[in-house]
Coordinates of C-alpha atoms and ligand atoms in Angstrom, one line a residue:
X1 CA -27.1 -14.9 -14.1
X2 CA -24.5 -17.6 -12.8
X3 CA -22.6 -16.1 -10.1
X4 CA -19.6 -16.7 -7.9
X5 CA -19.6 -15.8 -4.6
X6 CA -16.0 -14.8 -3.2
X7 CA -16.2 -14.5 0.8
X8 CA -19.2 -16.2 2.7
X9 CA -19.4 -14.3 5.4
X10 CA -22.0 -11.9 7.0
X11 CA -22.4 -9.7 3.6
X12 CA -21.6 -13.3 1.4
X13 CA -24.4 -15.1 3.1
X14 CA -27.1 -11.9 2.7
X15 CA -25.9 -11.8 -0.9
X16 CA -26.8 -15.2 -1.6
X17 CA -30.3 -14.9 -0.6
X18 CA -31.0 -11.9 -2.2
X19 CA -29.4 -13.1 -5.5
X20 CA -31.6 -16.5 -5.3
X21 CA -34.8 -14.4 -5.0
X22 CA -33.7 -12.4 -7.6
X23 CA -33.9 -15.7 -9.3
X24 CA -29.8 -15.8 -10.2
X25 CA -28.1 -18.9 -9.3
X26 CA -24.9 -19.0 -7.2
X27 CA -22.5 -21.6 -9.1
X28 CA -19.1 -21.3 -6.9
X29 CA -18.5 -20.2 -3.3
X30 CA -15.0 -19.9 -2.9
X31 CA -14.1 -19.1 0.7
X32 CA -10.4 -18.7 2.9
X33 CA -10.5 -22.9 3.5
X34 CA -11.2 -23.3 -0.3
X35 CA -8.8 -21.4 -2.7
X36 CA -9.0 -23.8 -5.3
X37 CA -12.0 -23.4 -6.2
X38 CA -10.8 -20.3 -8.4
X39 CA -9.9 -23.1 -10.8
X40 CA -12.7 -24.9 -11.1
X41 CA -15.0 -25.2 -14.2
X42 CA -18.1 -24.0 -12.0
X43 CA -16.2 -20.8 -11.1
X44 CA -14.9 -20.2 -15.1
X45 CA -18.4 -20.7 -15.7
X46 CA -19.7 -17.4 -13.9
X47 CA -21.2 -14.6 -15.6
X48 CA -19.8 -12.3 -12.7
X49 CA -17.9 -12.8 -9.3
X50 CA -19.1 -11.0 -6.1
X51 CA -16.6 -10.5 -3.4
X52 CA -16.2 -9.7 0.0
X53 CA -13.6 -10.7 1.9
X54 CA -10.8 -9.0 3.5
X55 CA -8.5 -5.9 3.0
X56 CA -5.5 -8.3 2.6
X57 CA -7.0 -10.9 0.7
X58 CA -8.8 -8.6 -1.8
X59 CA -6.3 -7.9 -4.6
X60 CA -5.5 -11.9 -5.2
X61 CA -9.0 -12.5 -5.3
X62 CA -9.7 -9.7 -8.4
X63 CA -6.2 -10.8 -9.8
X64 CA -7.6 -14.4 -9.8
X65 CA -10.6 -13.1 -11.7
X66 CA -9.4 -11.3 -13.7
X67 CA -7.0 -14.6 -15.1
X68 CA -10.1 -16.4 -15.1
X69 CA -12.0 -13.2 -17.3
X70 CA -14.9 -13.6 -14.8
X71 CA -16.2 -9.8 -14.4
X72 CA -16.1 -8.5 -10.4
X73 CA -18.6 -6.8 -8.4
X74 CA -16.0 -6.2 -5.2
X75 CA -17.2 -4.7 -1.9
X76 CA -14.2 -5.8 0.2
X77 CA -12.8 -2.1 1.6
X78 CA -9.5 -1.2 2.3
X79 CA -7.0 -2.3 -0.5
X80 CA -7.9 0.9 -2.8
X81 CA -3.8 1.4 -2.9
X82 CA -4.1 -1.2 -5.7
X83 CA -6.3 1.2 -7.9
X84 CA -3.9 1.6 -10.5
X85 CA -3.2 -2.0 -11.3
X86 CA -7.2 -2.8 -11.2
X87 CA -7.5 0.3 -13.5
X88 CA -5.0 -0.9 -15.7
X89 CA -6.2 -4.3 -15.9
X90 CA -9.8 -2.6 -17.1
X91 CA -8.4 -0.3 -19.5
X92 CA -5.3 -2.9 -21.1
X93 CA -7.1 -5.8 -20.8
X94 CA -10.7 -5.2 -20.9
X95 CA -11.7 -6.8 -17.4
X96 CA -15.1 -5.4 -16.1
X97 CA -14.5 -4.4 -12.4
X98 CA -17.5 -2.3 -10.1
X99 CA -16.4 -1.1 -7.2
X100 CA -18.1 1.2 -4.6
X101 CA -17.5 1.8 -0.9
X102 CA -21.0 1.3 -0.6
X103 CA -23.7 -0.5 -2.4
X104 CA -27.0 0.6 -0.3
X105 CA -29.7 3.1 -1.8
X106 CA -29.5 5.1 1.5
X107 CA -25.8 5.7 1.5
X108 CA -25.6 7.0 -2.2
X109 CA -28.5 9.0 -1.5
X110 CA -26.0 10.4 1.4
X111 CA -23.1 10.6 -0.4
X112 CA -25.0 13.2 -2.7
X113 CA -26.5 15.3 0.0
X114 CA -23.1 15.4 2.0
X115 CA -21.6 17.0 -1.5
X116 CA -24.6 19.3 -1.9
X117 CA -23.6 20.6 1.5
X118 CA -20.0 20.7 1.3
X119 CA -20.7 23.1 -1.6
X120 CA -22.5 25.3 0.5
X121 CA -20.4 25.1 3.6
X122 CA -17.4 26.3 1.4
X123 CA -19.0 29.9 1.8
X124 CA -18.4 29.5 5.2
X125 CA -15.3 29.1 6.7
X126 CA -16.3 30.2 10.3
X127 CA -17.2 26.4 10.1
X128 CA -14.9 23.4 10.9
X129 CA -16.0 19.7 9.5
X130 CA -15.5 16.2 11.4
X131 CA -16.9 13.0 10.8
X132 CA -17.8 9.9 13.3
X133 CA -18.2 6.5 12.1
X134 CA -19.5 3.7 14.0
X135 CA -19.2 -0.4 13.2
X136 CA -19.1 -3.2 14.4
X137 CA -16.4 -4.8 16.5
X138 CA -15.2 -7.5 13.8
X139 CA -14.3 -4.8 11.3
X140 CA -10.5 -4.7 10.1
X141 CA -10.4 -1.6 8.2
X142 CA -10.7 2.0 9.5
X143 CA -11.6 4.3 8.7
X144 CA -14.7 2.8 6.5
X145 CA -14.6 2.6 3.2
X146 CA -17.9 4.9 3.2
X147 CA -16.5 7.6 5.5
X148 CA -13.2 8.1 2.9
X149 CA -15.7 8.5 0.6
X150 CA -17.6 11.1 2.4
X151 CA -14.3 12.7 3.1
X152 CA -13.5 12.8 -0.7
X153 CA -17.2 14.7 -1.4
X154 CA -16.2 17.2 1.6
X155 CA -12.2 17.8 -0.1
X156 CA -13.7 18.1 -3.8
X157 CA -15.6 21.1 -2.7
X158 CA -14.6 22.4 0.3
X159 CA -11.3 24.9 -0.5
X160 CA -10.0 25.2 3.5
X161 CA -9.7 20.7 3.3
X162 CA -7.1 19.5 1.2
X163 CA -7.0 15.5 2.8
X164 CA -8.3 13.4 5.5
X165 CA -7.4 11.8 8.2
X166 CA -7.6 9.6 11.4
X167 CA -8.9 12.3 14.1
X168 CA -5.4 11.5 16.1
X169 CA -2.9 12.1 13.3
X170 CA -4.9 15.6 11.9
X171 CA -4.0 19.2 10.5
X172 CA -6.0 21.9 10.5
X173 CA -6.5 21.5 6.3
X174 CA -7.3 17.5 7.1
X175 CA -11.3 16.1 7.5
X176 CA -10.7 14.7 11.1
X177 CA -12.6 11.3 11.1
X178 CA -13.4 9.4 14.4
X179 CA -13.5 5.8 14.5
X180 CA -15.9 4.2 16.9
X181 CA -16.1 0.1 17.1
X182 CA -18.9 -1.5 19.1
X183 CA -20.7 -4.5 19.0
X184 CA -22.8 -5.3 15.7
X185 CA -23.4 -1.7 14.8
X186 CA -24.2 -2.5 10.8
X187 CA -22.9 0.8 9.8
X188 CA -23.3 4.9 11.2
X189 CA -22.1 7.5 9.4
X190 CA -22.2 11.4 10.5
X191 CA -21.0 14.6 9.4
X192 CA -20.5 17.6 11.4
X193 CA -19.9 21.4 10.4
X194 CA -19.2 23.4 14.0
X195 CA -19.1 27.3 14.3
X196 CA -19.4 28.9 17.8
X197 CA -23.7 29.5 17.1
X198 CA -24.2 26.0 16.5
X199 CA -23.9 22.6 15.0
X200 CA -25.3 21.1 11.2
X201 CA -24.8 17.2 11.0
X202 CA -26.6 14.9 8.3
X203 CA -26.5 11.7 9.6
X204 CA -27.0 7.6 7.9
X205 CA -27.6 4.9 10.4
X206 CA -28.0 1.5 8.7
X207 CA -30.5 -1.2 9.9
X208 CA -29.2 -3.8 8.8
X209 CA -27.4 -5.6 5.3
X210 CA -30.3 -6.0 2.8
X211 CA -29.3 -2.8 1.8
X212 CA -26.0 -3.0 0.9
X213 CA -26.3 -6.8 -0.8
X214 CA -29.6 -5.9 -3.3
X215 CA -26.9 -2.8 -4.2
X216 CA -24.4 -5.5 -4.8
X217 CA -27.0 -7.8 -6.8
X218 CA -28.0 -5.0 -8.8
X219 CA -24.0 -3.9 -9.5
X220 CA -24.1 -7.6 -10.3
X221 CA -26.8 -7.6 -13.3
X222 CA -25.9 -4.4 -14.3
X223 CA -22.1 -5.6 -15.3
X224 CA -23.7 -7.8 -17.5
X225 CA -22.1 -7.1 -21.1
X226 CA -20.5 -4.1 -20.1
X227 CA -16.6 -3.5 -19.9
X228 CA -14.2 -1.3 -18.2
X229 CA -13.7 -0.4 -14.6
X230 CA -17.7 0.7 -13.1
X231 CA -19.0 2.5 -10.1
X232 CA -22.4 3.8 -8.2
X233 CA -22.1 6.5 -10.5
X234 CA -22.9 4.6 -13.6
X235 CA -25.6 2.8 -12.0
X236 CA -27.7 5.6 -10.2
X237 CA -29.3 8.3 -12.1
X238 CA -28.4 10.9 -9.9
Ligands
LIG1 N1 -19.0 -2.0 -0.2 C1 -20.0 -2.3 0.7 O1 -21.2 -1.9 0.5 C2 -19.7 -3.1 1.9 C3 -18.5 -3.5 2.1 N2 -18.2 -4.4 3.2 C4 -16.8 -4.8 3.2 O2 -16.8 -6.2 2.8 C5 -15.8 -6.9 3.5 C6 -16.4 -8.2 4.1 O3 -17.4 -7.8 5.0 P1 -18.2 -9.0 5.8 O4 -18.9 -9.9 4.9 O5 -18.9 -8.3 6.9 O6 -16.9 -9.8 6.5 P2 -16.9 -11.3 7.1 O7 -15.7 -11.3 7.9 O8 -18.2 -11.6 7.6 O9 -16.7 -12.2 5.7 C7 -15.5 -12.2 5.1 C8 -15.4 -13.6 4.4 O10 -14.2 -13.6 3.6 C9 -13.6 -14.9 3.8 N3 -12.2 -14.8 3.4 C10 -11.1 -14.4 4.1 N4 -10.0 -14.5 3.4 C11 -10.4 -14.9 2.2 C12 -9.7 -15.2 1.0 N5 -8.4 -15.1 0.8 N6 -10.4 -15.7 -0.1 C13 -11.7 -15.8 0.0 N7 -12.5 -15.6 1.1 C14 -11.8 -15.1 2.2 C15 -13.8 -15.1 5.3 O11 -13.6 -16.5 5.5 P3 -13.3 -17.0 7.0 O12 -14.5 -16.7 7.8 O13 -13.1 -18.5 6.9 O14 -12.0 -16.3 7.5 C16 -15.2 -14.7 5.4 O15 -16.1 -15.7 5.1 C17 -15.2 -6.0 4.4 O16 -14.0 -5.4 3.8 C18 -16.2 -4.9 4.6 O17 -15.7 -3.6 5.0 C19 -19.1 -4.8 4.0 C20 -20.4 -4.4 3.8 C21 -20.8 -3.5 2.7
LIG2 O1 -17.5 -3.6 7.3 C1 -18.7 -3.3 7.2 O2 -19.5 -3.9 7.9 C2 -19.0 -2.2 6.3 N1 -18.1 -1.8 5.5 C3 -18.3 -0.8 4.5 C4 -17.3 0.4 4.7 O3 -16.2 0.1 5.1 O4 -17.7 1.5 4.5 C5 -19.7 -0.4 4.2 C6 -20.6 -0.5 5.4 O5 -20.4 0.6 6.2 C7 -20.4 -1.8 6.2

């Protein structure tokens, strides 16, 4: 496939060498000191656009693609109050979007068992839930797009949660999270469900990004043909 990286940073840069093993060549990097590149031939001429960049910058960038009809994996976490209008744009105008909060293996894997769980800790409300969620020190967003989608799994199926929240601001019906940033910590996820006997916690630690940019890649090939606004759901068989 021909595609356009948007955002050539640490997940850019680990996309771009898995994508060129995967025998895929990268036709357009557009980055913060090179807008105009969105206009260029090169980028029009992408199969699909794969973008991380920042929580501000995010929205242009898929609004850019979306003018240009170039189909977009996007990874960039922390603008998902512009849902609707990327929504719309899939359902009105037939732009092919996938998004997820996460693209490794592992963390799907997760975000299954941490649902599994929920269900069963519903029985028991003798149990409070928190999360903890470690990254790096360069991160913008918090809390992580992953841990609001852990929080999601815990609220769909736990009765006694109805939102989430920054562990500071919480109620007693919110899923606390606690935001931890330290040096190059690629991502750690944990849940915890406390009585007064004990303590349950299911746990992802991440290693590093191959992870999260094959997910990407493989988002990448599987938009190919397909319409409509995508997700890990579509992708995974499970
Ligand atoms: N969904 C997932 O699986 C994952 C999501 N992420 C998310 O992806 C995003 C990026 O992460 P990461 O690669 O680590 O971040 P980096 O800071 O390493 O890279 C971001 C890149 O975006 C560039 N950039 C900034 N503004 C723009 C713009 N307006 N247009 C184009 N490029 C721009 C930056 O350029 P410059 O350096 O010049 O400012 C930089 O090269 C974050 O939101 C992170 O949370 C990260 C890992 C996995
Ligand atoms: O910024 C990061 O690095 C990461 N961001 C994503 C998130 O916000 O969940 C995914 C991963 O945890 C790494």
């Amino acid at each position: 496939m021909k595609i356009a990286l948007i955002g050539y940073g640490r997940m850019g840069k680990e996309i771009e060498r898995i994508a060129q093993d995967r025998g895929h060549s990268i036709v357009s990097i557009v980055d913060e000191n090179n807008l105009a590149e969105f206009d260029s031939p090169a980028f029009k001429s992408a199969d699909v656009a794969i973008e991380f960049t920042t929580p501000a910058s995010a929205m242009n960038n898929y609004r850019k693609c979306f003018a240009a009809g170039v189909p977009v994996v996007a990874g960039t976490t922390g603008w998902l109050e512009h849902l609707p209008e990327v929504k719309e744009a899939c359902e009105k105008n037939s732009q092919t979007f996938f998004y997820a909060s996460n693209y490794s293996l592992g963390v799907n894997i997760f975000f299954a068992v941490n649902k599994y769980l929920a269900k069963i800790m519903n029985q028991f409300p003798d149990y409070t839930v928190r999360m903890e969620e470690t990254h790096h020190i360069h991160k913008l967003d918090a809390p992580s797009g992953t841990a609001i989608t852990l929080a999601e799994g815990i609220i769909e199926n736990v009765d006694r949660k109805s939102d989430w929240h920054l562990e500071a601001e919480m109620k007693p019906s919110d899923v606390a999270i606690h935001c931890i940033r330290e040096g190059e910590v690629p991502g750690i996820h944990e849940v915890f469900y406390e009585s007064e006997a004990d303590v349950i916690s299911i746990k992802h630690d991440s290693k590093n990004r191959k992870s999260l940019a094959l997910g990407a890649v493989l988002a990448a090939e599987f938009t190919n043909g397909k319409k409509g606004f995508l997700g890990m759901q579509d992708m995974l068989n499970f």
